[in-house]
């Protein structure tokens, strides 16, 4: 069984491998983003603008879960596939088992920290007096699902690395369907409001997490005994080294989200819109952006086993082909998203409930400006993931920090000082454009070096 799976990654046509691995990964990421979208939809139609603002305040915690998931999942999967490409089965077992144990430990730890510091966290994330209680209710309940969310998202990377992308997709899809069914039941029928949305979310996450764990105890290509799950410093360090880039990318997104929330609250209060309208609009735009970004991340995660295995097998031609074809697909999808965001912002915003005319005017303008460079946004995560997949941690970490920390964060702080709330809108496209150009230059240079190293 192992030999067959290895040969497929090394011999099957790249187009077929991308379809086999990337499409289930895209669907899984899209479905995962639906947790937030579905909650936003029903909360907007029950609680209203303040409820939408509360989910935006809670969003950094979701990003943190994703960051820890990718740290363990991509770090473990990349090490696993690199080891399998080099025919080092014992090391592969060591890495996969270590990643599972790492997810469980970090999930419980995050849940505990959030439970202890919930109120100060919500205030730090930008909750106004009107929004705070809604945010406390929602985050207080969803925190119980963090271990399961981390296992689902992170473990799915291992499931894909093991050659079962469709099962990984089904795990996430099952939880999302449960959430979608329970949301209206709890929110409207049982009149539970924010609490209902939160309980629907974690029930779906628990089911998905259990499904992933059931697969991980019966890995297909190699046997992973439960003792391999016990924390091992050597495994954790290797996982950390390859998972740190996507982790930092997500954590930088969280930091930017917190700064943006507070900036919108401060400068929004000085504008005709007030503080709550910008917060609610930013929350919706972030969640809608997640749908587009989920596709790009899905493509990126889908090609990870292909790139890691073939780089381990020293086949640079297949590495290049996989990356370029994945990039073409990502740019095509990103262009469609760009057109939707530019021509139909009001229609998209209206899906998440009604509001005043000032609300929609601000939302439309925010949408068009903030998401202007959507059509090239996919280059940074794809390029950073390629460096991670081939074991070049430093370059992956650098690229993961470029858009959010090196460019966007300073712009979010500086531009509003001169432009008011408009500065928040214009900070994103400036950062996106610079990051895309830098990513293209770095990957072009890397492929030139790869040709020399692997063909030497």
PDB file of N, CA and C in Angstrom, residues 263-279 358 362 365 419-422 425:
ATOM      1  N   UNK A 263      -8.505  50.324  15.912  1.00  0.00           N
ATOM      2  CA  UNK A 263      -8.396  51.504  15.050  1.00  0.00           C
ATOM      3  C   UNK A 263      -9.766  51.927  14.537  1.00  0.00           C
ATOM      4  N   UNK A 264     -10.565  50.943  14.119  1.00  0.00           N
ATOM      5  CA  UNK A 264     -11.920  51.247  13.647  1.00  0.00           C
ATOM      6  C   UNK A 264     -12.773  51.841  14.765  1.00  0.00           C
ATOM      7  N   UNK A 265     -12.615  51.307  15.968  1.00  0.00           N
ATOM      8  CA  UNK A 265     -13.374  51.847  17.105  1.00  0.00           C
ATOM      9  C   UNK A 265     -12.994  53.299  17.371  1.00  0.00           C
ATOM     10  N   UNK A 266     -11.696  53.586  17.364  1.00  0.00           N
ATOM     11  CA  UNK A 266     -11.216  54.933  17.694  1.00  0.00           C
ATOM     12  C   UNK A 266     -11.564  55.941  16.592  1.00  0.00           C
ATOM     13  N   UNK A 267     -11.161  55.631  15.345  1.00  0.00           N
ATOM     14  CA  UNK A 267     -11.390  56.582  14.265  1.00  0.00           C
ATOM     15  C   UNK A 267     -12.839  56.554  13.785  1.00  0.00           C
ATOM     16  N   UNK A 268     -13.502  55.417  13.943  1.00  0.00           N
ATOM     17  CA  UNK A 268     -14.927  55.379  13.627  1.00  0.00           C
ATOM     18  C   UNK A 268     -15.721  56.293  14.537  1.00  0.00           C
ATOM     19  N   UNK A 269     -15.318  56.358  15.818  1.00  0.00           N
ATOM     20  CA  UNK A 269     -15.977  57.249  16.767  1.00  0.00           C
ATOM     21  C   UNK A 269     -15.825  58.710  16.403  1.00  0.00           C
ATOM     22  N   UNK A 270     -14.800  59.036  15.615  1.00  0.00           N
ATOM     23  CA  UNK A 270     -14.577  60.417  15.196  1.00  0.00           C
ATOM     24  C   UNK A 270     -15.245  60.727  13.854  1.00  0.00           C
ATOM     25  N   UNK A 271     -15.836  59.702  13.236  1.00  0.00           N
ATOM     26  CA  UNK A 271     -16.466  59.876  11.929  1.00  0.00           C
ATOM     27  C   UNK A 271     -17.980  59.943  12.065  1.00  0.00           C
ATOM     28  N   UNK A 272     -18.659  60.164  10.949  1.00  0.00           N
ATOM     29  CA  UNK A 272     -20.125  60.235  10.964  1.00  0.00           C
ATOM     30  C   UNK A 272     -20.758  58.866  11.166  1.00  0.00           C
ATOM     31  N   UNK A 273     -19.952  57.784  11.053  1.00  0.00           N
ATOM     32  CA  UNK A 273     -20.493  56.433  11.129  1.00  0.00           C
ATOM     33  C   UNK A 273     -20.561  55.899  12.555  1.00  0.00           C
ATOM     34  N   UNK A 274     -19.783  56.447  13.472  1.00  0.00           N
ATOM     35  CA  UNK A 274     -19.712  55.897  14.816  1.00  0.00           C
ATOM     36  C   UNK A 274     -18.792  54.681  14.853  1.00  0.00           C
ATOM     37  N   UNK A 275     -18.672  54.056  16.024  1.00  0.00           N
ATOM     38  CA  UNK A 275     -17.741  52.931  16.195  1.00  0.00           C
ATOM     39  C   UNK A 275     -18.317  51.594  15.753  1.00  0.00           C
ATOM     40  N   UNK A 276     -19.610  51.373  15.991  1.00  0.00           N
ATOM     41  CA  UNK A 276     -20.180  50.038  15.784  1.00  0.00           C
ATOM     42  C   UNK A 276     -20.372  49.679  14.316  1.00  0.00           C
ATOM     43  N   UNK A 277     -20.717  50.653  13.458  1.00  0.00           N
ATOM     44  CA  UNK A 277     -20.902  50.367  12.035  1.00  0.00           C
ATOM     45  C   UNK A 277     -19.598  49.892  11.387  1.00  0.00           C
ATOM     46  N   UNK A 278     -18.466  50.593  11.549  1.00  0.00           N
ATOM     47  CA  UNK A 278     -17.216  50.074  10.971  1.00  0.00           C
ATOM     48  C   UNK A 278     -16.833  48.695  11.501  1.00  0.00           C
ATOM     49  N   UNK A 279     -17.068  48.457  12.802  1.00  0.00           N
ATOM     50  CA  UNK A 279     -16.746  47.150  13.372  1.00  0.00           C
ATOM     51  C   UNK A 279     -17.578  46.047  12.736  1.00  0.00           C
ATOM     52  N   UNK A 358     -26.298  54.734   5.984  1.00  0.00           N
ATOM     53  CA  UNK A 358     -24.890  55.017   6.304  1.00  0.00           C
ATOM     54  C   UNK A 358     -24.091  53.724   6.421  1.00  0.00           C
ATOM     55  N   UNK A 362     -20.903  52.944   3.897  1.00  0.00           N
ATOM     56  CA  UNK A 362     -19.574  52.659   4.428  1.00  0.00           C
ATOM     57  C   UNK A 362     -19.110  51.264   4.001  1.00  0.00           C
ATOM     58  N   UNK A 365     -17.971  51.029   0.266  1.00  0.00           N
ATOM     59  CA  UNK A 365     -16.683  51.692   0.033  1.00  0.00           C
ATOM     60  C   UNK A 365     -15.548  50.888   0.661  1.00  0.00           C
ATOM     61  N   UNK A 419      -5.325  60.116   7.404  1.00  0.00           N
ATOM     62  CA  UNK A 419      -6.509  59.953   6.565  1.00  0.00           C
ATOM     63  C   UNK A 419      -7.762  59.578   7.345  1.00  0.00           C
ATOM     64  N   UNK A 420      -7.652  59.465   8.666  1.00  0.00           N
ATOM     65  CA  UNK A 420      -8.799  59.031   9.444  1.00  0.00           C
ATOM     66  C   UNK A 420      -9.163  57.592   9.146  1.00  0.00           C
ATOM     67  N   UNK A 421     -10.443  57.285   9.171  1.00  0.00           N
ATOM     68  CA  UNK A 421     -10.881  55.904   8.963  1.00  0.00           C
ATOM     69  C   UNK A 421     -10.586  55.404   7.547  1.00  0.00           C
ATOM     70  N   UNK A 422     -10.426  56.332   6.591  1.00  0.00           N
ATOM     71  CA  UNK A 422     -10.058  55.925   5.236  1.00  0.00           C
ATOM     72  C   UNK A 422      -8.684  55.253   5.213  1.00  0.00           C
ATOM     73  N   UNK A 425      -8.872  51.557   5.248  1.00  0.00           N
ATOM     74  CA  UNK A 425      -9.264  50.958   3.972  1.00  0.00           C
ATOM     75  C   UNK A 425      -8.081  50.838   3.020  1.00  0.00           C
TER      76      UNK A 425
END
